[in-house]
Short mmCIF file of C-alpha atoms in Angstrom, two decimals:
data_model
loop_
_atom_site.label_atom_id
_atom_site.label_comp_id
_atom_site.label_asym_id
_atom_site.label_seq_id
_atom_site.Cartn_x
_atom_site.Cartn_y
_atom_site.Cartn_z
CA UNK A 1 -19.83 -27.01 -39.98
CA UNK A 2 -21.12 -23.99 -40.21
CA UNK A 3 -24.74 -22.75 -39.15
CA UNK A 4 -25.43 -18.93 -40.63
CA UNK A 5 -28.57 -17.80 -39.22
CA UNK A 6 -29.87 -14.75 -41.76
CA UNK A 7 -32.85 -13.37 -43.06
CA UNK A 8 -32.27 -13.10 -47.01
CA UNK A 9 -33.59 -9.02 -46.77
CA UNK A 10 -31.00 -8.30 -44.30
CA UNK A 11 -27.96 -6.43 -46.08
CA UNK A 12 -25.27 -7.93 -43.78
CA UNK A 13 -26.79 -11.62 -43.93
CA UNK A 14 -26.28 -11.46 -47.79
CA UNK A 15 -23.17 -9.73 -47.57
CA UNK A 16 -21.76 -12.74 -45.42
CA UNK A 17 -23.35 -15.18 -47.57
CA UNK A 18 -21.21 -13.65 -50.66
CA UNK A 19 -17.94 -13.18 -48.48
CA UNK A 20 -18.55 -17.23 -47.74
CA UNK A 21 -18.93 -17.99 -51.35
CA UNK A 22 -16.19 -16.11 -52.44
CA UNK A 23 -13.76 -18.31 -49.94
CA UNK A 24 -15.46 -21.37 -50.75
CA UNK A 25 -16.52 -22.47 -47.53
CA UNK A 26 -19.84 -24.28 -46.96
CA UNK A 27 -22.93 -23.36 -44.77
CA UNK A 28 -26.42 -23.80 -44.12
CA UNK A 29 -29.03 -21.07 -43.94
CA UNK A 30 -31.55 -20.63 -41.13
CA UNK A 31 -34.07 -18.47 -41.54
CA UNK A 32 -34.55 -15.45 -38.44
CA UNK A 33 -37.05 -13.30 -38.35
CA UNK A 34 -34.77 -11.27 -36.49
CA UNK A 35 -37.31 -8.58 -35.59
CA UNK A 36 -39.16 -11.04 -33.83
CA UNK A 37 -36.46 -11.10 -30.91
CA UNK A 38 -36.69 -14.96 -30.76
CA UNK A 39 -35.43 -16.04 -27.31
CA UNK A 40 -33.03 -18.75 -28.37
CA UNK A 41 -31.46 -16.44 -31.04
CA UNK A 42 -31.35 -13.64 -28.79
CA UNK A 43 -29.20 -16.25 -26.52
CA UNK A 44 -26.99 -16.56 -28.98
CA UNK A 45 -27.19 -12.67 -29.92
CA UNK A 46 -27.92 -10.05 -27.31
CA UNK A 47 -27.97 -7.69 -29.81
CA UNK A 48 -30.51 -9.39 -31.92
CA UNK A 49 -28.89 -8.48 -35.52
CA UNK A 50 -28.53 -11.07 -38.25
CA UNK A 51 -26.95 -13.18 -39.22
CA UNK A 52 -24.85 -15.21 -36.72
CA UNK A 53 -22.85 -18.49 -37.51
CA UNK A 54 -22.90 -21.49 -35.23
CA UNK A 55 -19.67 -23.24 -35.62
CA UNK A 56 -19.43 -26.84 -35.07
CA UNK A 57 -22.51 -26.20 -32.71
CA UNK A 58 -20.90 -24.39 -29.99
CA UNK A 59 -18.91 -20.80 -31.02
CA UNK A 60 -21.44 -18.61 -31.55
CA UNK A 61 -20.04 -16.20 -34.13
CA UNK A 62 -21.62 -12.64 -34.11
CA UNK A 63 -21.54 -8.74 -33.82
CA UNK A 64 -21.17 -7.29 -37.36
CA UNK A 65 -17.71 -6.40 -37.47
CA UNK A 66 -16.57 -8.87 -35.14
CA UNK A 67 -18.07 -11.78 -37.66
CA UNK A 68 -16.22 -10.31 -40.61
CA UNK A 69 -13.10 -9.96 -39.19
CA UNK A 70 -12.90 -13.40 -37.43
CA UNK A 71 -14.15 -15.31 -40.79
CA UNK A 72 -11.21 -13.27 -42.57
CA UNK A 73 -8.73 -14.48 -40.34
CA UNK A 74 -9.67 -17.80 -40.13
CA UNK A 75 -10.63 -18.31 -43.68
CA UNK A 76 -7.63 -16.89 -44.74
CA UNK A 77 -8.17 -18.36 -48.88
CA UNK A 78 -9.07 -15.55 -50.76
CA UNK A 79 -8.08 -12.80 -48.69
CA UNK A 80 -10.76 -10.20 -48.90
CA UNK A 81 -9.07 -7.48 -46.81
CA UNK A 82 -5.75 -5.81 -48.63
CA UNK A 83 -2.13 -7.44 -48.07
CA UNK A 84 -0.49 -4.56 -46.15
CA UNK A 85 -2.07 -2.75 -42.62
CA UNK A 86 -2.25 0.88 -45.56
CA UNK A 87 -4.67 -1.67 -48.12
CA UNK A 88 -6.80 -3.09 -45.24
CA UNK A 89 -6.95 0.54 -43.77
CA UNK A 90 -8.86 1.73 -47.24
CA UNK A 91 -11.18 -1.16 -47.83
CA UNK A 92 -12.01 -1.36 -43.95
CA UNK A 93 -12.86 2.97 -44.67
CA UNK A 94 -15.03 1.83 -47.59
CA UNK A 95 -16.73 -1.18 -45.35
CA UNK A 96 -17.85 1.10 -42.63
CA UNK A 97 -19.03 3.78 -44.47
CA UNK A 98 -21.64 0.94 -46.10
CA UNK A 99 -22.09 -1.06 -43.20
CA UNK A 100 -22.59 2.08 -41.41
CA UNK A 101 -23.42 5.51 -42.65
CA UNK A 102 -25.31 4.15 -46.04
CA UNK A 103 -27.26 1.84 -43.67
CA UNK A 104 -28.40 4.31 -41.36
CA UNK A 105 -29.29 6.90 -44.36
CA UNK A 106 -30.55 4.68 -47.09
CA UNK A 107 -31.10 0.65 -46.16
CA UNK A 108 -32.52 0.92 -42.85
CA UNK A 109 -35.15 2.91 -43.98
CA UNK A 110 -36.28 1.31 -46.37
CA UNK A 111 -36.02 -2.14 -44.97
CA UNK A 112 -37.65 -1.55 -42.19
CA UNK A 113 -40.67 1.03 -44.09
CA UNK A 114 -40.95 -1.67 -47.06
CA UNK A 115 -39.91 -4.77 -45.96
CA UNK A 116 -40.23 -5.65 -42.22
CA UNK A 117 -43.53 -3.45 -42.23
CA UNK A 118 -45.35 -5.42 -44.50
CA UNK A 119 -44.01 -9.02 -43.33
CA UNK A 120 -44.87 -8.03 -39.89
CA UNK A 121 -48.01 -6.39 -40.78
CA UNK A 122 -46.84 -3.33 -38.20
CA UNK A 123 -48.45 -0.88 -39.63
CA UNK A 124 -47.79 1.71 -42.99
CA UNK A 125 -44.91 2.55 -44.18
CA UNK A 126 -43.30 6.14 -43.39
CA UNK A 127 -43.14 7.71 -46.67
CA UNK A 128 -40.99 10.67 -45.19
CA UNK A 129 -38.50 8.30 -44.17
CA UNK A 130 -38.93 7.00 -47.60
CA UNK A 131 -38.39 9.92 -49.50
CA UNK A 132 -35.15 10.66 -47.07
CA UNK A 133 -33.61 7.20 -48.47
CA UNK A 134 -34.54 8.15 -51.73
CA UNK A 135 -32.72 11.30 -51.69
CA UNK A 136 -29.82 10.16 -49.89
CA UNK A 137 -29.04 7.06 -52.27
CA UNK A 138 -27.94 9.72 -54.79
CA UNK A 139 -24.73 11.30 -52.97
CA UNK A 140 -23.77 7.15 -52.35
CA UNK A 141 -23.94 6.42 -56.11
CA UNK A 142 -21.77 9.16 -57.01
CA UNK A 143 -19.36 7.99 -54.04
CA UNK A 144 -19.33 4.95 -55.49
CA UNK A 145 -18.22 6.57 -58.56
CA UNK A 146 -16.04 8.45 -57.07
CA UNK A 147 -14.54 5.40 -55.06
CA UNK A 148 -14.05 3.47 -58.42
CA UNK A 149 -13.16 5.96 -60.70
CA UNK A 150 -11.00 4.16 -63.35
CA UNK A 151 -10.88 1.16 -61.20
CA UNK A 152 -12.75 -1.98 -62.21
CA UNK A 153 -13.62 -2.31 -58.03
CA UNK A 154 -13.90 0.16 -55.72
CA UNK A 155 -11.08 -0.47 -53.99
CA UNK A 156 -9.39 -1.27 -57.04
CA UNK A 157 -8.66 -3.94 -59.55
CA UNK A 158 -9.40 -6.58 -57.44
CA UNK A 159 -12.74 -7.44 -55.08
CA UNK A 160 -13.04 -6.83 -51.54
CA UNK A 161 -14.87 -6.90 -48.93
CA UNK A 162 -15.94 -3.26 -49.85
CA UNK A 163 -17.18 -4.44 -53.05
CA UNK A 164 -19.54 -6.76 -51.34
CA UNK A 165 -20.43 -4.84 -48.42
CA UNK A 166 -21.86 -1.90 -50.72
CA UNK A 167 -23.36 -4.32 -53.10
CA UNK A 168 -25.03 -6.25 -50.35
CA UNK A 169 -26.88 -2.89 -49.48
CA UNK A 170 -27.78 -2.14 -52.36
CA UNK A 171 -28.92 -5.86 -53.66
CA UNK A 172 -31.36 -4.96 -50.90
CA UNK A 173 -32.38 -1.78 -52.30
CA UNK A 174 -32.45 -3.23 -55.60
CA UNK A 175 -34.46 -6.02 -54.80
CA UNK A 176 -37.47 -3.20 -53.84
CA UNK A 177 -36.96 -1.22 -57.70
CA UNK A 178 -35.51 1.84 -55.42
CA UNK A 179 -31.94 2.17 -57.09
CA UNK A 180 -32.04 4.76 -59.79
CA UNK A 181 -29.38 3.06 -61.86
CA UNK A 182 -29.96 5.63 -64.46
CA UNK A 183 -28.26 8.63 -62.08
CA UNK A 184 -25.03 7.16 -62.37
CA UNK A 185 -23.65 4.72 -65.18
CA UNK A 186 -20.16 4.58 -63.34
CA UNK A 187 -21.94 2.84 -59.95
CA UNK A 188 -24.40 0.95 -62.60
CA UNK A 189 -21.30 -0.79 -64.52
CA UNK A 190 -19.57 -1.56 -61.51
CA UNK A 191 -22.65 -3.16 -59.88
CA UNK A 192 -22.98 -5.06 -62.95
CA UNK A 193 -19.82 -6.51 -62.39
CA UNK A 194 -20.21 -7.36 -58.75
CA UNK A 195 -23.43 -8.89 -59.99
CA UNK A 196 -22.33 -11.23 -61.75
CA UNK A 197 -19.75 -13.36 -59.69
CA UNK A 198 -20.82 -16.50 -59.32
CA UNK A 199 -21.17 -15.63 -55.34
CA UNK A 200 -23.68 -13.48 -55.83
CA UNK A 201 -26.19 -15.54 -57.58
CA UNK A 202 -28.01 -17.33 -54.67
CA UNK A 203 -28.87 -13.79 -53.78
CA UNK A 204 -30.73 -13.37 -56.88
CA UNK A 205 -32.98 -16.66 -56.61
CA UNK A 206 -33.84 -15.98 -53.22
CA UNK A 207 -37.92 -16.12 -53.34
CA UNK A 208 -39.69 -13.89 -50.56
CA UNK A 209 -42.92 -13.99 -49.55
CA UNK A 210 -44.73 -11.23 -50.13
CA UNK A 211 -42.46 -9.56 -52.65
CA UNK A 212 -41.95 -9.62 -56.26
CA UNK A 213 -38.50 -8.22 -57.05
CA UNK A 214 -38.16 -5.91 -60.63
CA UNK A 215 -37.95 -7.93 -63.40
CA UNK A 216 -34.00 -6.75 -64.07
CA UNK A 217 -33.27 -7.90 -60.67
CA UNK A 218 -32.11 -11.06 -61.43
CA UNK A 219 -30.73 -9.71 -64.47
CA UNK A 220 -26.64 -9.10 -64.13
CA UNK A 221 -27.34 -7.06 -68.18
CA UNK A 222 -29.78 -4.77 -66.40
CA UNK B 1 4.67 11.79 -35.75
CA UNK B 2 1.02 11.56 -35.13
CA UNK B 3 -1.74 14.69 -35.82
CA UNK B 4 -5.16 13.84 -34.11
CA UNK B 5 -8.00 15.59 -34.43
CA UNK B 6 -10.72 15.37 -32.07
CA UNK B 7 -13.29 16.84 -29.79
CA UNK B 8 -12.89 16.51 -26.59
CA UNK B 9 -16.03 15.52 -25.57
CA UNK B 10 -16.39 12.78 -28.93
CA UNK B 11 -16.20 9.48 -27.08
CA UNK B 12 -14.62 8.08 -30.32
CA UNK B 13 -11.63 10.56 -29.42
CA UNK B 14 -11.40 9.91 -26.25
CA UNK B 15 -11.29 6.14 -26.55
CA UNK B 16 -8.48 6.84 -29.18
CA UNK B 17 -6.75 9.16 -26.59
CA UNK B 18 -6.62 6.37 -24.15
CA UNK B 19 -5.51 3.94 -26.89
CA UNK B 20 -2.31 6.01 -27.66
CA UNK B 21 -1.53 6.48 -23.82
CA UNK B 22 -1.53 3.12 -23.27
CA UNK B 23 0.74 2.10 -26.39
CA UNK B 24 2.91 5.05 -25.12
CA UNK B 25 2.70 6.66 -28.81
CA UNK B 26 3.06 10.31 -29.15
CA UNK B 27 0.55 12.56 -30.76
CA UNK B 28 -0.21 16.25 -30.98
CA UNK B 29 -4.44 17.04 -30.33
CA UNK B 30 -6.12 19.38 -32.52
CA UNK B 31 -9.50 21.03 -31.56
CA UNK B 32 -12.18 20.14 -34.40
CA UNK B 33 -15.70 20.96 -34.28
CA UNK B 34 -16.76 18.21 -36.35
CA UNK B 35 -20.54 19.68 -36.83
CA UNK B 36 -18.88 22.89 -37.93
CA UNK B 37 -18.17 20.57 -41.20
CA UNK B 38 -14.71 22.07 -42.21
CA UNK B 39 -13.34 21.96 -45.77
CA UNK B 40 -10.42 20.94 -44.56
CA UNK B 41 -11.68 18.38 -42.19
CA UNK B 42 -13.82 17.06 -44.83
CA UNK B 43 -11.43 16.18 -46.90
CA UNK B 44 -9.18 14.31 -44.98
CA UNK B 45 -12.90 12.17 -44.25
CA UNK B 46 -15.47 12.83 -46.40
CA UNK B 47 -17.86 10.97 -43.69
CA UNK B 48 -17.13 14.12 -41.05
CA UNK B 49 -16.46 12.30 -37.76
CA UNK B 50 -13.69 12.32 -35.57
CA UNK B 51 -11.44 11.22 -34.40
CA UNK B 52 -8.86 11.28 -37.44
CA UNK B 53 -4.84 11.07 -37.62
CA UNK B 54 -2.96 12.34 -39.90
CA UNK B 55 0.25 10.22 -40.03
CA UNK B 56 4.03 12.32 -41.19
CA UNK B 57 1.72 15.08 -42.32
CA UNK B 58 0.72 12.63 -45.09
CA UNK B 59 -1.27 9.23 -44.62
CA UNK B 60 -4.94 10.13 -43.59
CA UNK B 61 -6.14 7.42 -40.73
CA UNK B 62 -9.68 7.47 -40.28
CA UNK B 63 -13.31 5.41 -39.93
CA UNK B 64 -13.98 4.66 -36.53
CA UNK B 65 -13.46 0.59 -36.71
CA UNK B 66 -10.77 1.04 -39.78
CA UNK B 67 -8.82 3.72 -37.17
CA UNK B 68 -8.31 1.35 -34.20
CA UNK B 69 -7.66 -1.52 -36.20
CA UNK B 70 -4.72 0.00 -37.72
CA UNK B 71 -3.57 1.22 -34.87
CA UNK B 72 -3.55 -1.96 -33.35
CA UNK B 73 -2.70 -3.35 -36.25
CA UNK B 74 0.98 -0.80 -36.68
CA UNK B 75 1.57 -0.69 -32.72
CA UNK B 76 1.53 -4.22 -31.71
CA UNK B 77 3.05 -3.23 -28.15
CA UNK B 78 0.50 -3.24 -25.72
CA UNK B 79 -2.13 -5.60 -27.82
CA UNK B 80 -5.70 -4.50 -26.40
CA UNK B 81 -7.48 -6.87 -28.93
CA UNK B 82 -6.05 -10.25 -27.60
CA UNK B 83 -4.28 -12.66 -28.81
CA UNK B 84 -6.41 -15.63 -30.63
CA UNK B 85 -8.97 -14.79 -33.40
CA UNK B 86 -11.77 -16.56 -30.60
CA UNK B 87 -10.17 -14.00 -28.00
CA UNK B 88 -10.35 -10.80 -30.73
CA UNK B 89 -13.80 -12.03 -31.72
CA UNK B 90 -15.27 -11.58 -28.19
CA UNK B 91 -13.41 -8.41 -27.38
CA UNK B 92 -14.43 -6.84 -30.99
CA UNK B 93 -17.99 -7.94 -30.29
CA UNK B 94 -18.32 -5.74 -27.07
CA UNK B 95 -16.29 -2.78 -29.23
CA UNK B 96 -19.19 -2.75 -31.63
CA UNK B 97 -21.76 -3.18 -28.45
CA UNK B 98 -20.80 0.08 -27.24
CA UNK B 99 -19.81 1.73 -30.24
CA UNK B 100 -22.77 0.96 -32.33
CA UNK B 101 -25.11 -0.13 -29.95
CA UNK B 102 -24.58 1.93 -26.49
CA UNK B 103 -23.49 5.33 -28.94
CA UNK B 104 -26.89 5.02 -30.71
CA UNK B 105 -29.26 4.37 -27.62
CA UNK B 106 -27.34 6.48 -25.65
CA UNK B 107 -24.27 8.72 -26.37
CA UNK B 108 -25.84 9.87 -29.52
CA UNK B 109 -28.76 11.69 -27.79
CA UNK B 110 -27.33 13.11 -24.93
CA UNK B 111 -24.16 14.38 -27.08
CA UNK B 112 -26.71 16.12 -29.43
CA UNK B 113 -28.98 17.16 -27.25
CA UNK B 114 -27.16 18.37 -24.40
CA UNK B 115 -24.04 19.32 -25.83
CA UNK B 116 -23.56 20.08 -29.50
CA UNK B 117 -26.79 22.04 -29.28
CA UNK B 118 -25.12 24.19 -26.58
CA UNK B 119 -21.90 24.76 -28.29
CA UNK B 120 -23.43 25.25 -31.53
CA UNK B 121 -26.50 27.43 -30.08
CA UNK B 122 -28.62 25.79 -32.90
CA UNK B 123 -31.87 25.24 -30.86
CA UNK B 124 -33.12 23.95 -27.52
CA UNK B 125 -32.58 20.51 -26.34
CA UNK B 126 -35.00 17.78 -27.16
CA UNK B 127 -36.41 16.38 -23.66
CA UNK B 128 -37.96 13.05 -25.12
CA UNK B 129 -34.62 12.05 -26.44
CA UNK B 130 -32.78 12.97 -23.30
CA UNK B 131 -35.46 10.99 -21.22
CA UNK B 132 -34.75 8.10 -23.93
CA UNK B 133 -31.10 8.41 -23.50
CA UNK B 134 -31.59 7.91 -19.22
CA UNK B 135 -33.91 5.30 -19.72
CA UNK B 136 -31.59 2.84 -22.10
CA UNK B 137 -28.43 3.84 -20.34
CA UNK B 138 -29.96 1.33 -16.94
CA UNK B 139 -29.84 -1.97 -19.15
CA UNK B 140 -26.09 -1.06 -20.63
CA UNK B 141 -25.11 -0.72 -16.96
CA UNK B 142 -26.25 -4.34 -16.06
CA UNK B 143 -24.92 -5.58 -19.23
CA UNK B 144 -21.65 -4.09 -18.33
CA UNK B 145 -21.62 -5.71 -15.04
CA UNK B 146 -22.97 -8.84 -16.56
CA UNK B 147 -20.32 -9.17 -19.03
CA UNK B 148 -18.10 -8.57 -16.11
CA UNK B 149 -19.05 -11.13 -13.29
CA UNK B 150 -16.06 -11.82 -11.09
CA UNK B 151 -13.49 -10.62 -13.35
CA UNK B 152 -11.65 -7.12 -12.94
CA UNK B 153 -12.44 -6.03 -16.76
CA UNK B 154 -15.45 -6.61 -19.09
CA UNK B 155 -12.93 -9.04 -20.90
CA UNK B 156 -11.34 -10.92 -18.43
CA UNK B 157 -8.88 -10.07 -16.26
CA UNK B 158 -6.30 -7.41 -18.53
CA UNK B 159 -8.16 -4.22 -19.71
CA UNK B 160 -8.79 -4.62 -23.41
CA UNK B 161 -10.42 -2.32 -25.92
CA UNK B 162 -13.68 -3.51 -24.82
CA UNK B 163 -13.08 -1.46 -21.52
CA UNK B 164 -11.88 1.48 -23.14
CA UNK B 165 -14.27 1.60 -25.76
CA UNK B 166 -17.27 1.68 -23.52
CA UNK B 167 -15.67 3.54 -20.53
CA UNK B 168 -14.86 6.35 -23.22
CA UNK B 169 -18.81 6.55 -23.97
CA UNK B 170 -19.27 6.34 -20.07
CA UNK B 171 -17.00 9.22 -19.28
CA UNK B 172 -18.75 11.33 -22.39
CA UNK B 173 -22.18 11.11 -20.34
CA UNK B 174 -20.53 10.92 -16.87
CA UNK B 175 -18.61 14.70 -17.75
CA UNK B 176 -22.45 16.22 -17.98
CA UNK B 177 -23.62 14.30 -15.25
CA UNK B 178 -26.22 11.49 -16.70
CA UNK B 179 -24.76 8.19 -15.63
CA UNK B 180 -26.62 6.92 -12.51
CA UNK B 181 -23.74 5.24 -11.13
CA UNK B 182 -25.80 3.55 -8.14
CA UNK B 183 -28.20 1.68 -10.66
CA UNK B 184 -25.33 -0.94 -10.31
CA UNK B 185 -22.55 -0.93 -8.11
CA UNK B 186 -20.50 -3.62 -10.47
CA UNK B 187 -20.39 -1.68 -13.25
CA UNK B 188 -19.28 1.50 -11.20
CA UNK B 189 -16.35 -0.19 -9.46
CA UNK B 190 -15.37 -1.37 -12.86
CA UNK B 191 -15.52 2.10 -13.97
CA UNK B 192 -13.22 3.39 -10.81
CA UNK B 193 -10.56 0.68 -12.19
CA UNK B 194 -10.35 1.80 -15.45
CA UNK B 195 -10.89 5.74 -15.20
CA UNK B 196 -7.55 5.62 -12.32
CA UNK B 197 -5.70 4.14 -15.09
CA UNK B 198 -2.66 6.86 -16.19
CA UNK B 199 -3.94 6.69 -19.79
CA UNK B 200 -7.44 8.17 -18.78
CA UNK B 201 -6.24 10.77 -16.44
CA UNK B 202 -5.70 13.86 -19.42
CA UNK B 203 -9.36 13.22 -20.26
CA UNK B 204 -10.66 14.01 -16.74
CA UNK B 205 -8.84 17.29 -16.61
CA UNK B 206 -10.44 18.45 -20.42
CA UNK B 207 -11.95 21.67 -19.67
CA UNK B 208 -14.22 22.35 -21.74
CA UNK B 209 -15.89 25.95 -22.58
CA UNK B 210 -19.51 26.43 -21.75
CA UNK B 211 -19.67 23.21 -19.39
CA UNK B 212 -18.72 22.31 -15.73
CA UNK B 213 -18.28 18.87 -14.95
CA UNK B 214 -19.68 17.31 -11.96
CA UNK B 215 -17.72 17.78 -8.38
CA UNK B 216 -16.94 13.56 -8.98
CA UNK B 217 -16.08 13.59 -12.51
CA UNK B 218 -11.99 13.91 -12.18
CA UNK B 219 -12.07 11.61 -9.13
CA UNK B 220 -11.25 8.28 -9.31
CA UNK B 221 -12.84 7.42 -5.74
CA UNK B 222 -16.35 8.81 -7.09
#
């Protein structure tokens, strides 16, 4: 039995929910406002980040990279990392791009300034940070389009962890209306494909106090 | 044949040099001042980060996490990640702590403010950033001591990627005299163990223009 501690607008939590659904693994969700640094939560994960899995009430699975590698190792069905060391190299490299670079240059700003500050009532958003994110996202959309090329997905013709990592980040921004989809049609078409997967649907139905997503957020044909 | 593009004071480059030595893999080093964003280098790694391996003049191995997973997959001798999914979970989680959290809270500040700004002549160091790093490092030294407990190394009695990741970060700070070793004897004893390994020695002999490491930098009994 997997207990998943998550925050609905944490991109890494979203990625985990998609991945577990893609692998048909059952789990129970527990809401974790990670910025409150709850003592019992920090005991599970001293880094204080979501998501964390508690497996069979005893094994703690935490650490973003460590967690997804573990999930891939023990739940081998629907392999999302590729079949050879070289395929895994490419996929892990794209995963890292979106987990680290995209997150630091885009999602982190929007998440902190627009979302966490609202939910935790901890001050006014910093408009410079939001502007930086809005500028940075453009070249990342172009990068998605470049990676995809003529393929259906960004690491080939099958969806992999690379797609779910990138789409999970974008879905947080999309929730607050901050993805300029008109900037790159190829990136938009790719996102429509990922968004229409059954594994993605629960994210589109999340109800989050204080926020009302844009009209097209839950629409696969946006 | 492996060509390793590195910067001597990049903690991830240092980690790679240690890991390849631990696995007895030969390689050739190429100096890469990553902040100059050299066009040919960006073509190999659009993220612009060191290290990058060029294997047999054709396969590009880049992306910090992707690179070390690949090295572990294809050079299985002297496994540094553990023997079971649960051991790998623990080791990868510590690796991530130092690669991401320690790097963001400590090394990144010192590297940018004290080292890159000096080498690239791009302005005066920001003393607030340096002070933040010096404050943050204290709890990380305590965390190393906590992880180590009574073991020889931080993930048990054998050295693993966790030790080399943490020690590579610390060695950069040690080079500029910014590790308050007196703060935690257990952490210091652990570092002395790692530092005395043959794989570590080349790092201690690096000559870097503009910098003169402290007297005890290359001394395993510091």
